mmCIF file of C-alpha atoms in Angstrom:
data_model
loop_
_atom_site.group_PDB
_atom_site.id
_atom_site.type_symbol
_atom_site.label_atom_id
_atom_site.label_comp_id
_atom_site.label_asym_id
_atom_site.label_seq_id
_atom_site.Cartn_x
_atom_site.Cartn_y
_atom_site.Cartn_z
ATOM 1 C CA MET A 1 158.341 -29.374 208.807
ATOM 2 C CA SER A 2 154.937 -29.597 207.260
ATOM 3 C CA THR A 3 154.194 -27.910 203.675
ATOM 4 C CA LYS A 4 151.630 -25.050 204.342
ATOM 5 C CA VAL A 5 148.924 -24.635 202.039
ATOM 6 C CA ALA A 6 146.876 -21.379 202.040
ATOM 7 C CA ILE A 7 142.838 -22.191 201.129
ATOM 8 C CA GLN A 8 139.707 -20.177 201.033
ATOM 9 C CA GLY A 9 137.671 -20.612 203.279
ATOM 10 C CA VAL A 10 137.767 -23.515 206.598
ATOM 11 C CA LYS A 11 138.655 -26.502 207.393
ATOM 12 C CA GLY A 12 136.150 -28.808 205.425
ATOM 13 C CA SER A 13 135.705 -27.021 202.761
ATOM 14 C CA PHE A 14 136.102 -28.445 199.017
ATOM 15 C CA HIS A 15 139.294 -26.392 199.385
ATOM 16 C CA GLU A 16 140.880 -28.468 202.063
ATOM 17 C CA GLU A 17 139.552 -31.805 200.103
ATOM 18 C CA ALA A 18 140.953 -30.240 196.933
ATOM 19 C CA ALA A 19 144.391 -30.109 198.897
ATOM 20 C CA TYR A 20 144.574 -32.509 200.038
ATOM 21 C CA LYS A 21 144.045 -34.319 196.905
ATOM 22 C CA TYR A 22 146.601 -32.998 195.540
ATOM 23 C CA PHE A 23 149.162 -32.959 198.875
ATOM 24 C CA GLY A 24 147.977 -35.573 200.674
ATOM 25 C CA GLU A 25 147.027 -35.294 203.854
ATOM 26 C CA ALA A 26 150.223 -34.880 205.597
ATOM 27 C CA ILE A 27 150.137 -30.620 205.274
ATOM 28 C CA GLU A 28 149.035 -28.035 207.290
ATOM 29 C CA THR A 29 146.257 -26.063 206.014
ATOM 30 C CA VAL A 30 146.297 -22.492 206.472
ATOM 31 C CA GLU A 31 142.408 -21.202 206.932
ATOM 32 C CA CYS A 32 141.826 -17.913 205.011
ATOM 33 C CA GLU A 33 138.882 -15.390 204.392
ATOM 34 C CA SER A 34 139.389 -14.544 200.952
ATOM 35 C CA PHE A 35 141.307 -15.177 197.392
ATOM 36 C CA LYS A 36 143.677 -12.373 198.143
ATOM 37 C CA LYS A 37 144.380 -13.205 201.656
ATOM 38 C CA THR A 38 145.401 -16.628 200.271
ATOM 39 C CA CYS A 39 148.002 -14.543 198.085
ATOM 40 C CA GLU A 40 148.976 -12.241 200.354
ATOM 41 C CA LEU A 41 150.492 -15.238 202.847
ATOM 42 C CA LEU A 42 152.142 -16.787 199.886
ATOM 43 C CA LYS A 43 153.557 -12.917 199.072
ATOM 44 C CA GLN A 44 154.631 -12.624 202.093
ATOM 45 C CA GLY A 45 156.571 -16.444 202.361
ATOM 46 C CA LYS A 46 153.624 -17.429 205.753
ATOM 47 C CA VAL A 47 152.956 -20.903 203.446
ATOM 48 C CA ASP A 48 153.716 -22.498 200.373
ATOM 49 C CA TYR A 49 151.488 -22.546 198.286
ATOM 50 C CA VAL A 50 148.199 -21.604 197.593
ATOM 51 C CA VAL A 51 144.776 -23.938 196.203
ATOM 52 C CA MET A 52 142.180 -21.941 193.926
ATOM 53 C CA ALA A 53 139.519 -22.425 192.885
ATOM 54 C CA ILE A 54 139.489 -21.311 188.953
ATOM 55 C CA GLU A 55 136.060 -22.318 187.314
ATOM 56 C CA ASN A 56 133.227 -25.000 187.627
ATOM 57 C CA SER A 57 131.397 -26.767 185.620
ATOM 58 C CA ILE A 58 128.386 -25.075 185.913
ATOM 59 C CA ALA A 59 129.163 -21.942 187.269
ATOM 60 C CA GLY A 60 131.873 -21.285 185.401
ATOM 61 C CA SER A 61 134.670 -19.199 185.638
ATOM 62 C CA LEU A 62 135.441 -17.808 188.940
ATOM 63 C CA ILE A 63 136.685 -14.028 187.182
ATOM 64 C CA PRO A 64 137.705 -12.154 190.342
ATOM 65 C CA ASN A 65 140.225 -14.968 190.391
ATOM 66 C CA TYR A 66 142.094 -14.766 187.014
ATOM 67 C CA ALA A 67 142.594 -10.776 188.017
ATOM 68 C CA LEU A 68 144.796 -12.131 191.444
ATOM 69 C CA LEU A 69 146.422 -14.607 188.468
ATOM 70 C CA ARG A 70 147.706 -11.176 186.403
ATOM 71 C CA ASP A 71 147.613 -9.049 189.895
ATOM 72 C CA TYR A 72 150.712 -11.312 191.684
ATOM 73 C CA ARG A 73 152.007 -13.828 188.801
ATOM 74 C CA PHE A 74 152.564 -16.208 190.670
ATOM 75 C CA PRO A 75 153.577 -19.589 188.775
ATOM 76 C CA ILE A 76 151.043 -22.652 188.158
ATOM 77 C CA VAL A 77 152.888 -25.703 188.926
ATOM 78 C CA GLY A 78 149.599 -27.812 189.114
ATOM 79 C CA GLU A 79 145.808 -28.386 189.151
ATOM 80 C CA VAL A 80 143.375 -30.845 190.959
ATOM 81 C CA TYR A 81 139.471 -31.825 189.678
ATOM 82 C CA LEU A 82 137.677 -32.355 192.638
ATOM 83 C CA HIS A 83 133.714 -33.692 191.958
ATOM 84 C CA ILE A 84 131.606 -31.691 193.964
ATOM 85 C CA LYS A 85 129.131 -33.821 196.247
ATOM 86 C CA LEU A 86 126.664 -31.923 198.835
ATOM 87 C CA HIS A 87 125.107 -33.369 201.597
ATOM 88 C CA LEU A 88 122.570 -32.276 204.091
ATOM 89 C CA MET A 89 123.979 -32.735 207.453
ATOM 90 C CA ALA A 90 123.122 -31.654 211.710
ATOM 91 C CA LEU A 91 124.068 -32.472 214.840
ATOM 92 C CA PRO A 92 124.013 -36.217 216.000
ATOM 93 C CA GLY A 93 120.845 -36.773 217.214
ATOM 94 C CA VAL A 94 118.736 -34.553 215.125
ATOM 95 C CA SER A 95 116.012 -35.361 212.520
ATOM 96 C CA LEU A 96 114.888 -34.190 209.675
ATOM 97 C CA GLN A 97 111.707 -33.386 211.437
ATOM 98 C CA ASP A 98 113.635 -31.437 213.307
ATOM 99 C CA ILE A 99 114.941 -29.097 210.968
ATOM 100 C CA LYS A 100 113.786 -25.875 210.906
ATOM 101 C CA PHE A 101 116.659 -23.830 208.613
ATOM 102 C CA ILE A 102 119.312 -24.636 206.442
ATOM 103 C CA GLN A 103 122.212 -22.924 205.682
ATOM 104 C CA SER A 104 124.967 -22.408 203.211
ATOM 105 C CA HIS A 105 126.943 -20.528 200.621
ATOM 106 C CA PRO A 106 124.818 -19.249 197.924
ATOM 107 C CA ILE A 107 126.693 -21.322 195.207
ATOM 108 C CA ALA A 108 125.843 -24.398 196.637
ATOM 109 C CA LEU A 109 122.353 -23.631 197.752
ATOM 110 C CA GLN A 110 121.828 -22.631 193.624
ATOM 111 C CA GLN A 111 123.116 -26.034 193.147
ATOM 112 C CA CYS A 112 121.423 -27.431 195.156
ATOM 113 C CA ASN A 113 118.217 -25.827 194.002
ATOM 114 C CA ASP A 114 115.738 -28.809 193.372
ATOM 115 C CA TYR A 115 116.182 -30.217 196.426
ATOM 116 C CA LEU A 116 115.147 -27.190 198.193
ATOM 117 C CA GLU A 117 112.205 -26.407 196.070
ATOM 118 C CA GLU A 118 111.357 -29.947 197.004
ATOM 119 C CA ASN A 119 111.103 -28.628 200.214
ATOM 120 C CA PRO A 120 109.491 -25.503 201.010
ATOM 121 C CA GLN A 121 109.559 -25.835 205.107
ATOM 122 C CA PHE A 122 113.261 -25.286 205.457
ATOM 123 C CA LYS A 123 114.168 -21.686 205.848
ATOM 124 C CA VAL A 124 117.675 -21.102 203.375
ATOM 125 C CA THR A 125 119.818 -18.344 204.764
ATOM 126 C CA GLU A 126 123.666 -18.075 203.384
ATOM 127 C CA ALA A 127 126.697 -18.076 204.818
ATOM 128 C CA GLU A 128 130.091 -16.605 203.636
ATOM 129 C CA ASP A 129 131.534 -21.044 203.110
ATOM 130 C CA THR A 130 129.836 -24.709 203.161
ATOM 131 C CA ALA A 131 132.541 -25.896 205.909
ATOM 132 C CA ALA A 132 131.412 -22.551 207.539
ATOM 133 C CA SER A 133 128.006 -23.596 207.969
ATOM 134 C CA ALA A 134 128.741 -26.860 209.399
ATOM 135 C CA GLN A 135 131.292 -25.897 211.736
ATOM 136 C CA ARG A 136 128.366 -22.748 213.356
ATOM 137 C CA VAL A 137 125.836 -25.719 213.254
ATOM 138 C CA SER A 138 128.846 -27.735 215.599
ATOM 139 C CA GLU A 139 129.586 -25.006 217.443
ATOM 140 C CA LEU A 140 126.387 -23.242 218.342
ATOM 141 C CA GLN A 141 124.664 -26.728 219.185
ATOM 142 C CA LEU A 142 121.643 -25.833 216.210
ATOM 143 C CA LYS A 143 119.478 -28.543 216.898
ATOM 144 C CA ASP A 144 117.350 -26.737 214.218
ATOM 145 C CA THR A 145 119.766 -26.067 211.655
ATOM 146 C CA ALA A 146 121.535 -28.041 209.225
ATOM 147 C CA ALA A 147 124.099 -26.823 207.030
ATOM 148 C CA ILE A 148 124.815 -28.129 203.126
ATOM 149 C CA ALA A 149 128.784 -29.090 203.177
ATOM 150 C CA PRO A 150 131.425 -31.332 201.556
ATOM 151 C CA GLN A 151 131.359 -34.892 203.614
ATOM 152 C CA LEU A 152 134.629 -33.656 205.078
ATOM 153 C CA ALA A 153 132.917 -30.741 207.452
ATOM 154 C CA ALA A 154 130.472 -33.228 208.438
ATOM 155 C CA LYS A 155 133.980 -35.681 209.866
ATOM 156 C CA LEU A 156 135.755 -32.669 211.179
ATOM 157 C CA TYR A 157 132.839 -30.888 213.376
ATOM 158 C CA GLY A 158 131.369 -34.020 214.158
ATOM 159 C CA LEU A 159 127.578 -33.685 211.683
ATOM 160 C CA GLU A 160 125.458 -37.204 211.025
ATOM 161 C CA ILE A 161 124.467 -36.603 207.455
ATOM 162 C CA LEU A 162 120.539 -36.618 207.005
ATOM 163 C CA GLU A 163 120.705 -36.219 203.292
ATOM 164 C CA ARG A 164 123.302 -37.743 201.104
ATOM 165 C CA ARG A 165 124.144 -36.053 197.322
ATOM 166 C CA ILE A 166 121.312 -33.093 196.990
ATOM 167 C CA GLU A 167 123.128 -31.550 194.713
ATOM 168 C CA THR A 168 120.645 -31.070 191.335
ATOM 169 C CA ASN A 169 123.863 -31.981 189.055
ATOM 170 C CA LYS A 170 125.622 -35.688 189.707
ATOM 171 C CA LYS A 171 128.498 -33.977 186.842
ATOM 172 C CA ASN A 172 129.701 -31.039 188.540
ATOM 173 C CA TYR A 173 133.541 -30.467 189.134
ATOM 174 C CA THR A 174 135.963 -27.488 190.537
ATOM 175 C CA ARG A 175 138.799 -26.970 189.098
ATOM 176 C CA PHE A 176 142.272 -25.939 191.147
ATOM 177 C CA LEU A 177 145.072 -24.135 190.694
ATOM 178 C CA ILE A 178 148.184 -24.963 192.439
ATOM 179 C CA LEU A 179 149.890 -21.727 193.346
ATOM 180 C CA THR A 180 153.513 -20.969 194.270
ATOM 181 C CA ASP A 181 156.615 -18.471 194.697
ATOM 182 C CA LYS A 182 159.349 -21.483 194.824
ATOM 183 C CA PRO A 183 160.532 -22.353 191.540
ATOM 184 C CA GLU A 184 160.428 -26.829 190.991
ATOM 185 C CA GLU A 185 162.051 -28.186 189.328
ATOM 186 C CA LYS A 186 160.238 -30.042 185.860
ATOM 187 C CA VAL A 187 159.774 -33.409 184.622
ATOM 188 C CA LYS A 188 159.586 -32.149 180.723
ATOM 189 C CA ALA A 189 158.403 -35.765 179.973
ATOM 190 C CA LYS A 190 155.775 -35.399 182.352
ATOM 191 C CA VAL A 191 154.781 -31.309 181.451
ATOM 192 C CA ASN A 192 151.548 -31.638 178.557
ATOM 193 C CA LYS A 193 149.283 -28.429 180.104
ATOM 194 C CA ALA A 194 150.044 -25.501 180.147
ATOM 195 C CA SER A 195 148.241 -21.603 180.937
ATOM 196 C CA ILE A 196 149.227 -18.705 179.045
ATOM 197 C CA SER A 197 148.046 -15.145 178.754
ATOM 198 C CA PHE A 198 148.586 -12.751 175.948
ATOM 199 C CA GLN A 199 146.973 -9.187 174.020
ATOM 200 C CA THR A 200 146.282 -8.953 170.643
ATOM 201 C CA GLY A 201 146.351 -6.122 168.271
ATOM 202 C CA ASN A 202 142.666 -5.012 167.115
ATOM 203 C CA GLY A 203 142.525 -5.961 163.890
ATOM 204 C CA VAL A 204 140.320 -8.491 161.658
ATOM 205 C CA GLY A 205 140.752 -12.088 162.639
ATOM 206 C CA SER A 206 143.840 -11.051 164.948
ATOM 207 C CA LEU A 207 143.088 -13.694 167.806
ATOM 208 C CA SER A 208 142.031 -16.261 164.927
ATOM 209 C CA THR A 209 145.316 -15.763 163.837
ATOM 210 C CA VAL A 210 147.355 -17.036 167.157
ATOM 211 C CA LEU A 211 144.751 -19.891 168.104
ATOM 212 C CA ARG A 212 145.590 -20.976 164.196
ATOM 213 C CA CYS A 213 149.004 -21.372 165.199
ATOM 214 C CA PHE A 214 148.322 -23.798 168.132
ATOM 215 C CA ALA A 215 146.023 -25.972 165.855
ATOM 216 C CA GLU A 216 148.734 -26.020 163.546
ATOM 217 C CA GLN A 217 151.098 -27.957 165.793
ATOM 218 C CA ASN A 218 148.104 -30.252 167.072
ATOM 219 C CA ILE A 219 148.111 -28.347 170.750
ATOM 220 C CA ASN A 220 144.280 -28.428 172.196
ATOM 221 C CA LEU A 221 143.113 -25.060 173.330
ATOM 222 C CA SER A 222 141.263 -26.584 176.294
ATOM 223 C CA LYS A 223 140.206 -23.001 178.144
ATOM 224 C CA ILE A 224 140.129 -19.488 176.492
ATOM 225 C CA GLN A 225 139.448 -16.782 178.689
ATOM 226 C CA SER A 226 139.361 -12.768 178.398
ATOM 227 C CA MET A 227 139.440 -10.009 180.675
ATOM 228 C CA PRO A 228 139.935 -6.378 179.683
ATOM 229 C CA VAL A 229 142.854 -4.928 180.171
ATOM 230 C CA LEU A 230 142.598 -2.019 183.213
ATOM 231 C CA GLY A 231 142.261 1.484 182.002
ATOM 232 C CA LYS A 232 142.253 0.718 178.265
ATOM 233 C CA ARG A 233 139.318 0.574 175.817
ATOM 234 C CA ASN A 234 138.454 -2.340 173.909
ATOM 235 C CA GLU A 235 141.797 -4.361 174.715
ATOM 236 C CA TYR A 236 141.811 -7.305 175.607
ATOM 237 C CA ASP A 237 144.293 -9.895 178.260
ATOM 238 C CA PHE A 238 143.268 -13.366 176.726
ATOM 239 C CA TYR A 239 144.113 -16.632 179.060
ATOM 240 C CA VAL A 240 144.304 -19.893 177.085
ATOM 241 C CA ASP A 241 144.803 -23.217 178.367
ATOM 242 C CA VAL A 242 146.697 -25.373 176.634
ATOM 243 C CA GLU A 243 147.670 -29.470 176.098
ATOM 244 C CA TRP A 244 149.603 -31.428 173.845
ATOM 245 C CA LYS A 245 151.398 -35.119 173.965
ATOM 246 C CA ASP A 246 154.425 -33.914 171.562
ATOM 247 C CA GLN A 247 156.866 -31.576 173.760
ATOM 248 C CA ALA A 248 158.312 -29.974 170.002
ATOM 249 C CA ASP A 249 155.017 -29.304 168.576
ATOM 250 C CA TYR A 250 153.748 -26.941 171.893
ATOM 251 C CA ASP A 251 157.391 -25.723 171.311
ATOM 252 C CA ALA A 252 156.911 -24.618 167.788
ATOM 253 C CA ALA A 253 153.517 -23.570 168.425
ATOM 254 C CA ILE A 254 155.122 -20.988 171.238
ATOM 255 C CA ARG A 255 157.203 -19.670 168.934
ATOM 256 C CA GLN A 256 154.478 -19.256 166.594
ATOM 257 C CA VAL A 257 152.489 -17.327 168.617
ATOM 258 C CA LEU A 258 154.907 -14.926 170.179
ATOM 259 C CA LYS A 259 154.815 -13.464 166.408
ATOM 260 C CA HIS A 260 151.730 -12.282 166.873
ATOM 261 C CA THR A 261 150.851 -11.056 170.739
ATOM 262 C CA ASN A 262 152.112 -8.892 172.776
ATOM 263 C CA ASN A 263 152.741 -8.690 176.642
ATOM 264 C CA PHE A 264 153.055 -12.857 176.319
ATOM 265 C CA ASN A 265 153.395 -14.686 179.415
ATOM 266 C CA ILE A 266 153.522 -18.248 179.951
ATOM 267 C CA MET A 267 152.001 -18.545 183.601
ATOM 268 C CA GLY A 268 152.481 -22.257 184.467
ATOM 269 C CA GLU A 269 153.552 -25.889 182.707
ATOM 270 C CA TYR A 270 152.588 -28.506 184.442
ATOM 271 C CA VAL A 271 151.141 -32.319 184.587
ATOM 272 C CA LYS A 272 147.496 -32.245 182.934
ATOM 273 C CA ASN A 273 145.259 -33.712 185.820
ATOM 274 C CA GLU A 274 142.255 -36.132 185.220
ATOM 275 C CA LYS A 275 138.545 -35.897 186.322
ATOM 276 C CA VAL A 276 138.290 -38.077 188.862
#
């Protein structure tokens, strides 16, 4: 029985590409129209894992997804970085001169802004997903429309790439988290990254005291994100990602941090994934 992985968007999307990169292609991806739906399927036991985008090197953090992490409290068991490469694709036999319309997800369109400004002859329309725009061109046989989507979508929906790598920034990465509701065996010798959440007091220097605990134990703080605590004025949840080389240093840092925080939660300990 194959592993079922919930993805936001349709097949051929960056989420499916990230799922294949992490798990290999011997999996079954389950399409979901929203990130909340992916979490619901995991909660109901209909999938084994969720692949969830959490930050982009250009657009920044996906704040609504931090809210889902808070609400569902699924363990984070891994991460994967995906190099975002966007291509212009159309039906086989269609040339660039035939194209009148271009469609894609709003963020993808924004990331291709330079190309679109250089080609004002195209009328741009927004779609709910990059891969869904490719799927629409294919299913409706739109000979005057091109989609901006990943290469995987072109392959899946039988489209030809007219222009490659039209994204403005060629060093664009998205980080995805791997979530599950099933306990996994951890090889402590390999685990070297953790995602943690906590609250601090409102006193002067309360957050810096916590961060100093990590620094004093040689723990690298690779990400920090704050979100307001629901219904409480001037109170925040802090989400941090930390990395370490020596497990003992990490364990010592956690013991110190516990003394200075409230509602402390280790959201997941896993193996750091490099940008490749």
